[in-house]
Amino acid sequence: MFRGLHEDIKNVLKNDKAAKSYLEVLLLYPTIHALFAYRMAHFLYRKKLFFLARLISQTARFTTGIEIHPGAKIGRRLFIDHGMGVVIGETTTIGDDCIIYHGVTLGATDCDAPKRHPDIGDRVLIGAGAKILGPITIGSGAKVGANSVVLKSVPAGATAVGIPARILVQKNEESEVRFLHYNYI
């Protein structure tokens, strides 16, 4: 758990040019506090200590403004910039090296289905205020524009923008960029 904390602090120092020192990030950055609390809550959640897990996650939500359900599965080096208003649902999975900005919701559309929340690949960037809803996949290396509402899966390497989201740019296997002008959803 503490190795993950150290890795998260180094990740913030790498991604946030305003961060001046290790101690500043450890003591003052809500993303660090929310991720540390999430790891404790997730451990308890896996041990089926649901009440205690939710108590920790809700306390972290109150103090950081970042709500991460203890059932979510989060990879390494997640960077939540600013963080206020971020919501990550119970069946969400997030890969490694992702960046999420403030006001993002990774939420559900069907409350009765066992898998209700999105799967986010590695190295995904999600802009401020974006809403990614339902059991969809955001492929590795994809970008979701600020304030976009994504209701369908986004391929790896693609950029999705708008309400409803459409694919603006997509990289193919040879890393060639294509601009797509059709509505995605």
Short mmCIF file of C-alpha atoms in Angstrom, two decimals:
data_model
loop_
_atom_site.label_atom_id
_atom_site.label_comp_id
_atom_site.label_asym_id
_atom_site.label_seq_id
_atom_site.Cartn_x
_atom_site.Cartn_y
_atom_site.Cartn_z
CA MET A 1 0.00 0.00 0.00
CA PHE A 2 2.81 2.42 0.86
CA ARG A 3 4.71 1.51 -2.32
CA GLY A 4 1.59 2.55 -4.25
CA LEU A 5 1.45 5.81 -2.28
CA HIS A 6 5.08 6.59 -3.18
CA GLU A 7 4.38 5.78 -6.85
CA ASP A 8 1.27 8.02 -6.83
CA ILE A 9 3.20 10.94 -5.33
CA LYS A 10 5.95 10.60 -7.96
CA ASN A 11 3.24 10.45 -10.64
CA VAL A 12 1.66 13.71 -9.40
CA LEU A 13 5.08 15.38 -9.41
CA LYS A 14 5.53 14.23 -13.02
CA ASN A 15 2.06 15.28 -14.23
CA ASP A 16 1.41 18.49 -12.28
CA LYS A 17 3.90 21.27 -12.96
CA ALA A 18 2.47 23.24 -10.02
CA ALA A 19 3.54 20.54 -7.54
CA LYS A 20 6.75 21.73 -5.89
CA SER A 21 7.75 18.96 -3.49
CA TYR A 22 7.12 15.41 -2.34
CA LEU A 23 5.92 16.65 1.06
CA GLU A 24 3.52 19.17 -0.51
CA VAL A 25 1.91 16.44 -2.64
CA LEU A 26 1.70 14.01 0.28
CA LEU A 27 0.03 16.50 2.60
CA LEU A 28 -2.00 18.75 0.31
CA TYR A 29 -3.14 16.88 -2.81
CA PRO A 30 -6.67 15.41 -2.64
CA THR A 31 -5.90 12.80 -5.30
CA ILE A 32 -3.30 11.24 -2.99
CA HIS A 33 -5.69 11.18 -0.03
CA ALA A 34 -8.55 9.77 -2.13
CA LEU A 35 -6.39 7.02 -3.68
CA PHE A 36 -4.89 6.04 -0.31
CA ALA A 37 -8.38 5.81 1.22
CA TYR A 38 -9.59 3.88 -1.84
CA ARG A 39 -6.84 1.29 -1.43
CA MET A 40 -7.76 0.73 2.22
CA ALA A 41 -11.48 0.58 1.39
CA HIS A 42 -10.91 -1.74 -1.59
CA PHE A 43 -8.91 -4.12 0.63
CA LEU A 44 -11.80 -4.22 3.13
CA TYR A 45 -14.36 -4.56 0.33
CA ARG A 46 -12.56 -7.65 -1.02
CA LYS A 47 -12.68 -9.09 2.53
CA LYS A 48 -16.47 -8.50 2.44
CA LEU A 49 -16.30 -5.85 5.16
CA PHE A 50 -18.65 -3.66 3.13
CA PHE A 51 -19.79 -1.24 5.84
CA LEU A 52 -16.25 -0.41 6.93
CA ALA A 53 -15.15 -0.05 3.31
CA ARG A 54 -18.00 2.38 2.57
CA LEU A 55 -17.31 4.30 5.77
CA ILE A 56 -13.74 4.93 4.62
CA SER A 57 -14.79 5.82 1.06
CA GLN A 58 -17.50 8.24 2.24
CA THR A 59 -15.11 9.90 4.68
CA ALA A 60 -12.65 10.37 1.82
CA ARG A 61 -15.45 11.78 -0.33
CA PHE A 62 -16.32 14.28 2.39
CA THR A 63 -12.71 15.44 2.78
CA THR A 64 -11.56 15.37 -0.86
CA GLY A 65 -14.64 15.77 -3.05
CA ILE A 66 -13.62 12.59 -4.90
CA GLU A 67 -16.01 9.64 -4.64
CA ILE A 68 -14.49 6.26 -5.44
CA HIS A 69 -16.63 3.23 -4.68
CA PRO A 70 -14.53 0.59 -2.87
CA GLY A 71 -15.64 -2.05 -5.40
CA ALA A 72 -14.03 -0.23 -8.33
CA LYS A 73 -10.78 -1.66 -9.72
CA ILE A 74 -8.09 0.95 -10.30
CA GLY A 75 -4.70 0.34 -11.88
CA ARG A 76 -1.40 2.03 -11.13
CA ARG A 77 -0.54 5.72 -11.36
CA LEU A 78 -4.04 7.17 -11.72
CA PHE A 79 -3.80 10.98 -11.68
CA ILE A 80 -6.96 12.87 -10.71
CA ASP A 81 -6.20 16.53 -11.38
CA HIS A 82 -8.11 18.94 -9.10
CA GLY A 83 -10.57 16.12 -8.39
CA MET A 84 -13.61 17.93 -7.05
CA GLY A 85 -16.78 16.20 -8.21
CA VAL A 86 -15.15 13.03 -9.58
CA VAL A 87 -17.39 9.96 -9.21
CA ILE A 88 -16.14 6.43 -9.92
CA GLY A 89 -18.83 3.72 -9.70
CA GLU A 90 -18.68 0.26 -8.15
CA THR A 91 -18.07 -1.90 -11.24
CA THR A 92 -15.70 0.55 -12.96
CA THR A 93 -12.26 -0.65 -13.97
CA ILE A 94 -9.45 1.80 -14.74
CA GLY A 95 -6.14 0.79 -16.30
CA ASP A 96 -2.66 2.16 -15.64
CA ASP A 97 -1.38 5.71 -16.22
CA CYS A 98 -4.78 7.37 -16.71
CA ILE A 99 -5.54 11.05 -16.15
CA ILE A 100 -8.96 12.21 -14.97
CA TYR A 101 -9.89 15.87 -14.55
CA HIS A 102 -12.47 17.40 -12.19
CA GLY A 103 -16.17 16.77 -12.53
CA VAL A 104 -15.84 13.41 -14.31
CA THR A 105 -18.47 10.72 -13.75
CA LEU A 106 -17.82 7.07 -14.52
CA GLY A 107 -21.40 6.01 -13.88
CA ALA A 108 -24.15 3.51 -14.58
CA THR A 109 -27.13 3.48 -16.90
CA ASP A 110 -28.79 0.22 -15.76
CA CYS A 111 -29.02 -0.27 -12.01
CA ASP A 112 -30.10 -3.92 -12.29
CA ALA A 113 -27.23 -5.30 -14.41
CA PRO A 114 -24.25 -6.87 -12.64
CA LYS A 115 -21.77 -4.83 -14.75
CA ARG A 116 -23.06 -1.26 -14.73
CA HIS A 117 -20.02 1.00 -15.13
CA PRO A 118 -17.34 1.59 -17.79
CA ASP A 119 -13.99 -0.10 -18.35
CA ILE A 120 -11.20 2.40 -18.95
CA GLY A 121 -8.03 1.17 -20.68
CA ASP A 122 -4.42 2.22 -20.04
CA ARG A 123 -3.16 5.78 -20.73
CA VAL A 124 -6.66 7.24 -21.15
CA LEU A 125 -7.21 10.97 -20.67
CA ILE A 126 -10.70 12.08 -19.57
CA GLY A 127 -11.40 15.82 -19.77
CA ALA A 128 -13.14 17.93 -17.14
CA GLY A 129 -16.86 17.34 -16.73
CA ALA A 130 -17.01 14.28 -19.00
CA LYS A 131 -19.67 11.67 -18.29
CA ILE A 132 -18.93 8.08 -19.31
CA LEU A 133 -22.01 6.01 -18.60
CA GLY A 134 -22.83 2.32 -18.74
CA PRO A 135 -20.92 -0.92 -19.27
CA ILE A 136 -18.84 0.40 -22.18
CA THR A 137 -15.11 0.33 -22.94
CA ILE A 138 -12.79 3.27 -23.48
CA GLY A 139 -9.82 1.77 -25.31
CA SER A 140 -6.19 2.27 -24.30
CA GLY A 141 -4.69 5.58 -25.37
CA ALA A 142 -8.11 7.15 -26.02
CA LYS A 143 -9.04 10.71 -25.09
CA VAL A 144 -12.46 11.95 -24.01
CA GLY A 145 -13.05 15.68 -24.42
CA ALA A 146 -14.25 17.98 -21.68
CA ASN A 147 -17.99 17.86 -20.99
CA SER A 148 -18.52 14.98 -23.41
CA VAL A 149 -21.25 12.42 -22.73
CA VAL A 150 -20.08 8.97 -23.81
CA LEU A 151 -22.70 6.23 -24.08
CA LYS A 152 -20.95 3.85 -26.50
CA SER A 153 -17.49 2.30 -26.51
CA VAL A 154 -14.55 4.31 -27.82
CA PRO A 155 -11.80 2.46 -29.73
CA ALA A 156 -8.18 2.50 -28.60
CA GLY A 157 -6.34 5.65 -29.65
CA ALA A 158 -9.52 7.54 -30.56
CA THR A 159 -10.62 10.99 -29.41
CA ALA A 160 -14.31 11.31 -28.50
CA VAL A 161 -16.01 14.69 -28.05
CA GLY A 162 -19.46 16.19 -27.79
CA ILE A 163 -22.95 15.47 -26.54
CA PRO A 164 -23.54 12.76 -27.44
CA ALA A 165 -19.91 11.85 -28.01
CA ARG A 166 -18.63 11.22 -31.52
CA ILE A 167 -15.20 10.12 -32.69
CA LEU A 168 -13.20 13.14 -33.84
CA VAL A 169 -9.79 11.54 -34.36
CA GLN A 170 -8.77 7.90 -34.48
CA LYS A 171 -5.30 6.38 -34.82
CA ASN A 172 -5.05 3.17 -36.78
CA GLU A 173 -2.54 0.33 -36.34
CA GLU A 174 0.25 2.21 -38.16
CA SER A 175 -0.26 5.29 -35.92
CA GLU A 176 -1.69 7.21 -38.87
CA VAL A 177 -4.24 9.78 -37.74
CA ARG A 178 -7.60 9.91 -39.50
CA PHE A 179 -10.19 12.61 -38.99
CA LEU A 180 -13.69 11.21 -38.92
CA HIS A 181 -16.64 13.44 -39.68
CA TYR A 182 -19.55 11.17 -38.92
CA ASN A 183 -21.62 11.09 -35.77
CA TYR A 184 -20.40 8.35 -33.46
CA ILE A 185 -23.57 7.95 -31.44
#
